C-alpha atoms as an extended CHARMM CRD file, in Angstrom:
* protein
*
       149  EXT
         1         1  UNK       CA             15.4890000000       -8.9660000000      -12.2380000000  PROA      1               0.0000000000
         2         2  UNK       CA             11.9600000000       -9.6460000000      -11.7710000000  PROA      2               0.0000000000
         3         3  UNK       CA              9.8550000000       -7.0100000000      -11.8300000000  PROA      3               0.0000000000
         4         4  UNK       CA              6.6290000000       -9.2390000000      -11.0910000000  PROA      4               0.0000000000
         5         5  UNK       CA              6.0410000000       -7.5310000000       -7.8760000000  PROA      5               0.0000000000
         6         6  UNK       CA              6.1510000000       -4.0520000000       -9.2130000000  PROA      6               0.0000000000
         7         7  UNK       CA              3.4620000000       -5.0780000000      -11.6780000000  PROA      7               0.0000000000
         8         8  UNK       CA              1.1090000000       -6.9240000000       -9.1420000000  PROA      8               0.0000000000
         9         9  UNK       CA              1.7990000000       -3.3110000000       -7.0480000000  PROA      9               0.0000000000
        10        10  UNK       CA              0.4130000000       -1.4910000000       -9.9530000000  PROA      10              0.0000000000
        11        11  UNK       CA             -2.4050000000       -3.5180000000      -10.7150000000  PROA      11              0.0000000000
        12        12  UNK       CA             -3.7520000000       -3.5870000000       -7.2200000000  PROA      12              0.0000000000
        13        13  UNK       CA             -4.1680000000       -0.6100000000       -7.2550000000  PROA      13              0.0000000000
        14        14  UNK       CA             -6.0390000000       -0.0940000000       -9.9570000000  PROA      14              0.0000000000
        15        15  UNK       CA             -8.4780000000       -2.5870000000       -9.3900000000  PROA      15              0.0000000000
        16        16  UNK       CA             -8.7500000000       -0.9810000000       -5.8560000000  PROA      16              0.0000000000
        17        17  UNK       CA             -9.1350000000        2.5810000000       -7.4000000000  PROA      17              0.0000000000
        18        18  UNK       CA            -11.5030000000        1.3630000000       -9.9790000000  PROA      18              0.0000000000
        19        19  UNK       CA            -13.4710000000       -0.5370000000       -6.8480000000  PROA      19              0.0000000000
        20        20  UNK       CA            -13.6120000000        2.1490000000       -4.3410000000  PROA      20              0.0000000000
        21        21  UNK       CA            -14.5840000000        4.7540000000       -7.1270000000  PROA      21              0.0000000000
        22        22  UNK       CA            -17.9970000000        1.9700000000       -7.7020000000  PROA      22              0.0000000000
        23        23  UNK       CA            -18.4980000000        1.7800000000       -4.3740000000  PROA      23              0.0000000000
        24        24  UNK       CA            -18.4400000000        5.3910000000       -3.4430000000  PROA      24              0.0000000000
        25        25  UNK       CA            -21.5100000000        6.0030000000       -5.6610000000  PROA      25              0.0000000000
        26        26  UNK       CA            -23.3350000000        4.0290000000       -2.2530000000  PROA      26              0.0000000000
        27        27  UNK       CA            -23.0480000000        6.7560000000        0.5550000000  PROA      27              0.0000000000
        28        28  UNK       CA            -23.6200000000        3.9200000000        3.3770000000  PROA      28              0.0000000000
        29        29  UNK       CA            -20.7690000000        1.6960000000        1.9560000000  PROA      29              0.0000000000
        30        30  UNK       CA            -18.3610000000        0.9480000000        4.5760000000  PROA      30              0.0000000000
        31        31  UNK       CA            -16.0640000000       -1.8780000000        5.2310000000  PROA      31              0.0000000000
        32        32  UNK       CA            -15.9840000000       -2.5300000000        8.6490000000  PROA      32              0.0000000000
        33        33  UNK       CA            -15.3310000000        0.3660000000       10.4060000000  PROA      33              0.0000000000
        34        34  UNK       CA            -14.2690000000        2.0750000000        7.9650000000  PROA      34              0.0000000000
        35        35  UNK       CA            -15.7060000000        4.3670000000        5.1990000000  PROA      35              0.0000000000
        36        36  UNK       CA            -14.2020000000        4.4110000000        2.0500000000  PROA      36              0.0000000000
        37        37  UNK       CA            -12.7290000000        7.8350000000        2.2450000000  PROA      37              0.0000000000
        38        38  UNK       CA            -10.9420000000        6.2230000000        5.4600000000  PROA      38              0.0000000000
        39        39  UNK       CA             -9.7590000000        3.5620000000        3.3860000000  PROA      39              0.0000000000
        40        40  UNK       CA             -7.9690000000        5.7830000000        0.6730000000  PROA      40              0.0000000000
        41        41  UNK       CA             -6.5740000000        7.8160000000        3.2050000000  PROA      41              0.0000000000
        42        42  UNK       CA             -5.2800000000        5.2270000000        5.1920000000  PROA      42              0.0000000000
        43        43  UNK       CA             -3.4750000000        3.7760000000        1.6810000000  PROA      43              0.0000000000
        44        44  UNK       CA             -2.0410000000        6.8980000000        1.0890000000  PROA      44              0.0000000000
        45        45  UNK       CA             -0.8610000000        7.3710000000        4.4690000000  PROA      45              0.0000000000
        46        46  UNK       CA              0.4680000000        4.0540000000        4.6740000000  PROA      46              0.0000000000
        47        47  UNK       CA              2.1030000000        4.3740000000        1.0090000000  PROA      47              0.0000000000
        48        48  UNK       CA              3.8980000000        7.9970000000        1.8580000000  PROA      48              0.0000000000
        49        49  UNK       CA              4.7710000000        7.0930000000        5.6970000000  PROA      49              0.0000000000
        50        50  UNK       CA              5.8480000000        3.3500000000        6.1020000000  PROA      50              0.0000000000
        51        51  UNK       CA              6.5250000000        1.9660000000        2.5570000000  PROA      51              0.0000000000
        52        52  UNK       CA              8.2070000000        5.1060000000        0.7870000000  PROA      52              0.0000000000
        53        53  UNK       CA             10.9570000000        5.7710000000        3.6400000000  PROA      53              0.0000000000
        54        54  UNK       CA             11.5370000000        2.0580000000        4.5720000000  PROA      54              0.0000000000
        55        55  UNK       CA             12.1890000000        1.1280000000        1.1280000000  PROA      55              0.0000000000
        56        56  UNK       CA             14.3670000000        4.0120000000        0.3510000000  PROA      56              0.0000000000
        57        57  UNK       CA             16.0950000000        3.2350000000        3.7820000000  PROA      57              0.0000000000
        58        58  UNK       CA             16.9540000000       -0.0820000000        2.7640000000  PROA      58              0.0000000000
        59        59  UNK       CA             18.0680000000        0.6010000000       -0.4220000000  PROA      59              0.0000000000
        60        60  UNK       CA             20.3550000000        2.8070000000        1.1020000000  PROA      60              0.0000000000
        61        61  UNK       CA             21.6510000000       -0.0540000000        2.8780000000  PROA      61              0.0000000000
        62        62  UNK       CA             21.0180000000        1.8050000000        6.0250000000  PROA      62              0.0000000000
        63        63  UNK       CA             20.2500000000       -1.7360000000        7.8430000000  PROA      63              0.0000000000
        64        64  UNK       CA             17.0970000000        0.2640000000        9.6230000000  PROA      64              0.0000000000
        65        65  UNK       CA             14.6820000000       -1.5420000000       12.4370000000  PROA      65              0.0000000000
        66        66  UNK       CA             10.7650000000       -0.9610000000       11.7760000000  PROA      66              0.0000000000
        67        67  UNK       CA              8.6080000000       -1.1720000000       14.0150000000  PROA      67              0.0000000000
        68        68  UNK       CA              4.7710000000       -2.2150000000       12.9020000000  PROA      68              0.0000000000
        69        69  UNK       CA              3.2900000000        0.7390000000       11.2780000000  PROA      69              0.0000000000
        70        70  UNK       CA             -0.1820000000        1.3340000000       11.9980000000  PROA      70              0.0000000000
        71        71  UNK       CA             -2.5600000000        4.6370000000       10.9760000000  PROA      71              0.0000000000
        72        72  UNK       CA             -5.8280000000        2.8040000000       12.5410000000  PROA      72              0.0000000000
        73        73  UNK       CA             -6.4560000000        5.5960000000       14.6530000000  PROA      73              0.0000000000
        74        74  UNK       CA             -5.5030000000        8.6260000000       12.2500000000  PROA      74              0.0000000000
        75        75  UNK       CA             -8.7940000000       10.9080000000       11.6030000000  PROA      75              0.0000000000
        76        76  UNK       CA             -9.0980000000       10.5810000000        8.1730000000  PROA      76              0.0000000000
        77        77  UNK       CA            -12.4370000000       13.1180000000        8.3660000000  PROA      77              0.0000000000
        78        78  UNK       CA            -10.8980000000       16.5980000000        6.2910000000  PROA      78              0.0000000000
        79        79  UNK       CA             -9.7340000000       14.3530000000        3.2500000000  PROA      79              0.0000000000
        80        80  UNK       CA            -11.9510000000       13.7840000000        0.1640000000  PROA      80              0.0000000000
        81        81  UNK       CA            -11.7600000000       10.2960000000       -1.7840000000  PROA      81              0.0000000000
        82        82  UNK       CA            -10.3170000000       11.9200000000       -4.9890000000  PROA      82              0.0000000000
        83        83  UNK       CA             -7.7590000000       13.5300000000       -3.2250000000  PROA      83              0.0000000000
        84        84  UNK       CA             -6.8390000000       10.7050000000       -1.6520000000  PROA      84              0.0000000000
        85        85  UNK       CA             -6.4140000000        8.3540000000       -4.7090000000  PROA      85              0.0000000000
        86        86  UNK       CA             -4.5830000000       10.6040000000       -6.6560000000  PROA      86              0.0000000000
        87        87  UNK       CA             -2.1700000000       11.0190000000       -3.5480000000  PROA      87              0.0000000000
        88        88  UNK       CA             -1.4900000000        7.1210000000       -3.6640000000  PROA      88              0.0000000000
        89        89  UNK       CA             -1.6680000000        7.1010000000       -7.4490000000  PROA      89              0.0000000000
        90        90  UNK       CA              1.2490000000        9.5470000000       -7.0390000000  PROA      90              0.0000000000
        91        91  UNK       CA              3.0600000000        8.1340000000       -4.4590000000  PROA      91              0.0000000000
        92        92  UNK       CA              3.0230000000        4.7420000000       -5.6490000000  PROA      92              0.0000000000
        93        93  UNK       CA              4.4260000000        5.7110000000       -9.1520000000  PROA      93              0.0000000000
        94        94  UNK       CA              7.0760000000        7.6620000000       -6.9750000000  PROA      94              0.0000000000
        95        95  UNK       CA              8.0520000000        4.3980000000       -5.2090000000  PROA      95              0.0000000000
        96        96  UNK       CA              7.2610000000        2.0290000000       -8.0740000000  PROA      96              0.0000000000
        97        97  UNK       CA             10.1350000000        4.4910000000      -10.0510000000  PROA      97              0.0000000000
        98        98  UNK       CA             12.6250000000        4.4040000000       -7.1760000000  PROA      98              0.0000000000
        99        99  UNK       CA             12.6670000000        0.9010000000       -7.2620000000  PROA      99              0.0000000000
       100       100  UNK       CA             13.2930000000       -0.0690000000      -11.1860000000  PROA      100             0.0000000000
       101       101  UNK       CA             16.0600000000        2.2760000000      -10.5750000000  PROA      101             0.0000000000
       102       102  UNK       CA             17.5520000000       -0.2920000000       -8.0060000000  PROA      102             0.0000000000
       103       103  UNK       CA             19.9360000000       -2.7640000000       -8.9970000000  PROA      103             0.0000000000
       104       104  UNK       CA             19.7260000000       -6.5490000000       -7.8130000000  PROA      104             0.0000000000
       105       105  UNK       CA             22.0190000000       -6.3630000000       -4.8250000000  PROA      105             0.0000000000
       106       106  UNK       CA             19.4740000000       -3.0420000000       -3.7210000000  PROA      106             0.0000000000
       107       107  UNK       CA             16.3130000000       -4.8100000000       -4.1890000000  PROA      107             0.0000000000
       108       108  UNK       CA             17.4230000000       -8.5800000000       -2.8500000000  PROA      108             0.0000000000
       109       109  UNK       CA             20.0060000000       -8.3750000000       -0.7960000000  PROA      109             0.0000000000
       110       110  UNK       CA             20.5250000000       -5.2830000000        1.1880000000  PROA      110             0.0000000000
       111       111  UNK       CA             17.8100000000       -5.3800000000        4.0620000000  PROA      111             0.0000000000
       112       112  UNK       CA             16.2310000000       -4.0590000000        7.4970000000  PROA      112             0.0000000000
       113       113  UNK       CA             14.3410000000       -5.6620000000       10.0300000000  PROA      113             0.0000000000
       114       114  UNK       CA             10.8510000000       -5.3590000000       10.6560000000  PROA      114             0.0000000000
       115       115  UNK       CA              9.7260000000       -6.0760000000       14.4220000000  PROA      115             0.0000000000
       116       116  UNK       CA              6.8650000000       -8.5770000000       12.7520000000  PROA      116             0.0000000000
       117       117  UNK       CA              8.3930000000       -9.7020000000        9.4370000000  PROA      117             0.0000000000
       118       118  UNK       CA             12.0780000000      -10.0040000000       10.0960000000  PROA      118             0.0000000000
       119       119  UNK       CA             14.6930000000       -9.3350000000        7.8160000000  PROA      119             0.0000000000
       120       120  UNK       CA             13.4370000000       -7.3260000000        5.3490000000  PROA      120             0.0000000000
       121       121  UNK       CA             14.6990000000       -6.6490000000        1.4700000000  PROA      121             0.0000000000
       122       122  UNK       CA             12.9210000000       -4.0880000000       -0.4100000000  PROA      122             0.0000000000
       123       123  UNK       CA             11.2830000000       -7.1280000000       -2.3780000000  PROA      123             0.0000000000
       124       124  UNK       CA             10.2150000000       -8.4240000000        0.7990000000  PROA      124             0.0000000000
       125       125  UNK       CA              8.5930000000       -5.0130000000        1.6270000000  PROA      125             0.0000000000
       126       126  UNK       CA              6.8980000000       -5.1580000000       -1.8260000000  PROA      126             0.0000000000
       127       127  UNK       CA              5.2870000000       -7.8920000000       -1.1530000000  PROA      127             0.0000000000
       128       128  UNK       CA              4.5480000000       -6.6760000000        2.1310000000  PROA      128             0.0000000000
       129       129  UNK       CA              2.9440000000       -3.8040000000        0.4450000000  PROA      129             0.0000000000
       130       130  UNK       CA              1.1390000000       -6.3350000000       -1.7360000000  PROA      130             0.0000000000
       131       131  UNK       CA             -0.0290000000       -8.2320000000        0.8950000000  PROA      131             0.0000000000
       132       132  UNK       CA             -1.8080000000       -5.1460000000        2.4960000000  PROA      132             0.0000000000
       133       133  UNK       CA             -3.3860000000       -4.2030000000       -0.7920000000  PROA      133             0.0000000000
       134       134  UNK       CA             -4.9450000000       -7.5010000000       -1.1460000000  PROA      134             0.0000000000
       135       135  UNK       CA             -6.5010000000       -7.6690000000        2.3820000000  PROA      135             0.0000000000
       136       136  UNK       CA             -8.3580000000       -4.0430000000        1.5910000000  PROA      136             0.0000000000
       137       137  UNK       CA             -8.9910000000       -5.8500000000       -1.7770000000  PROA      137             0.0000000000
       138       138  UNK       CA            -10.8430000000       -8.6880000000       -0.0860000000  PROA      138             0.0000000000
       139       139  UNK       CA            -13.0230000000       -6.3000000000        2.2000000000  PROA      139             0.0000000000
       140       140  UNK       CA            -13.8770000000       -3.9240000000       -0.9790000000  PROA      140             0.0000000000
       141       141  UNK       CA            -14.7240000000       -7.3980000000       -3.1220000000  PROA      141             0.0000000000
       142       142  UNK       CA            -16.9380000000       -8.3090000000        0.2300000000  PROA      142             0.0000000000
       143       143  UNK       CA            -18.2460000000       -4.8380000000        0.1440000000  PROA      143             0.0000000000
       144       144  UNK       CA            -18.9480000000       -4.9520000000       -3.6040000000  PROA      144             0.0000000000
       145       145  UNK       CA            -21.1010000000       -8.2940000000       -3.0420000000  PROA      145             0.0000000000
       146       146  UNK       CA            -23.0680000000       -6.7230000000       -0.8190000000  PROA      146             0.0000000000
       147       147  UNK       CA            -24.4540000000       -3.7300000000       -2.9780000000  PROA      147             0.0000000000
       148       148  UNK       CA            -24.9440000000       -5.7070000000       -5.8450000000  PROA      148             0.0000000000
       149       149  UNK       CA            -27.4870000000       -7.8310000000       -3.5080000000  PROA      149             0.0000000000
């Protein structure tokens, strides 16, 4: 089995943690909307709410139907950074553990379907999860740019 995916999850996040921690030395940094408080919370969030129970759910080979998870809105305000990160830290190793536990037909075959995405295996939601990393990635690399101007 390739356990790729699991690696790229973990590394992501590190270089995100190790990013957002820089950044938050800048009070004013802010990627878009959001400041980076927002941002940790919202990867916890997303981490402990969509990705933990999906992928357990499919794993399960419960067949389940997602809809598009979305925390946009969610005040974020009574959370500090560090809390944050070390909730996603935790909840990631959670997942990340749940899944080498998996066998092949778990991870690649059994699936769900996502009301965006399709059918869904819990690979596929990895690299879901992935994919959603790397887009914060690109607007804290952006952000990054900018206070080094």
């Amino acid at each position: 089995m390739n356990d790729k995916i699991v690696d790229d999850l973990q590394n992501s996040q590190q270089l995100m943690i190790a990013m957002l921690r820089v950044s938050a030395e800048d009070p004013s940094a802010r990627v878009g909307a959001w400041d980076l408080r927002d941002i940790a919370a919202h990867l916890a969030a997303s981490e402990r709410e969509a990705y933990v129970p999906r992928v357990h759910a499919i794993a399960a080979g419960e067949n389940p139907s997602f809809g598009f998870y979305n925390n946009d809105d969610t005040d974020f305000s009574g959370i500090h950074l560090d809390d944050a990160l070390d909730e996603w830290v935790a909840t990631r190793e959670m997942l990340l553990g749940f899944v080498r536990t998996l066998n092949e037909e778990q991870r690649t075959k059994l699936t769900g379907r996502h009301e965006t995405f399709g059918e869904v295996t819990v690979d596929r939601y990895l690299e879901i999860a992935l994919r959603h990393d790397r887009d914060h990635l690109s607007g804290l690399e952006r952000l990054a740019g900018e206070l080094t101007r």
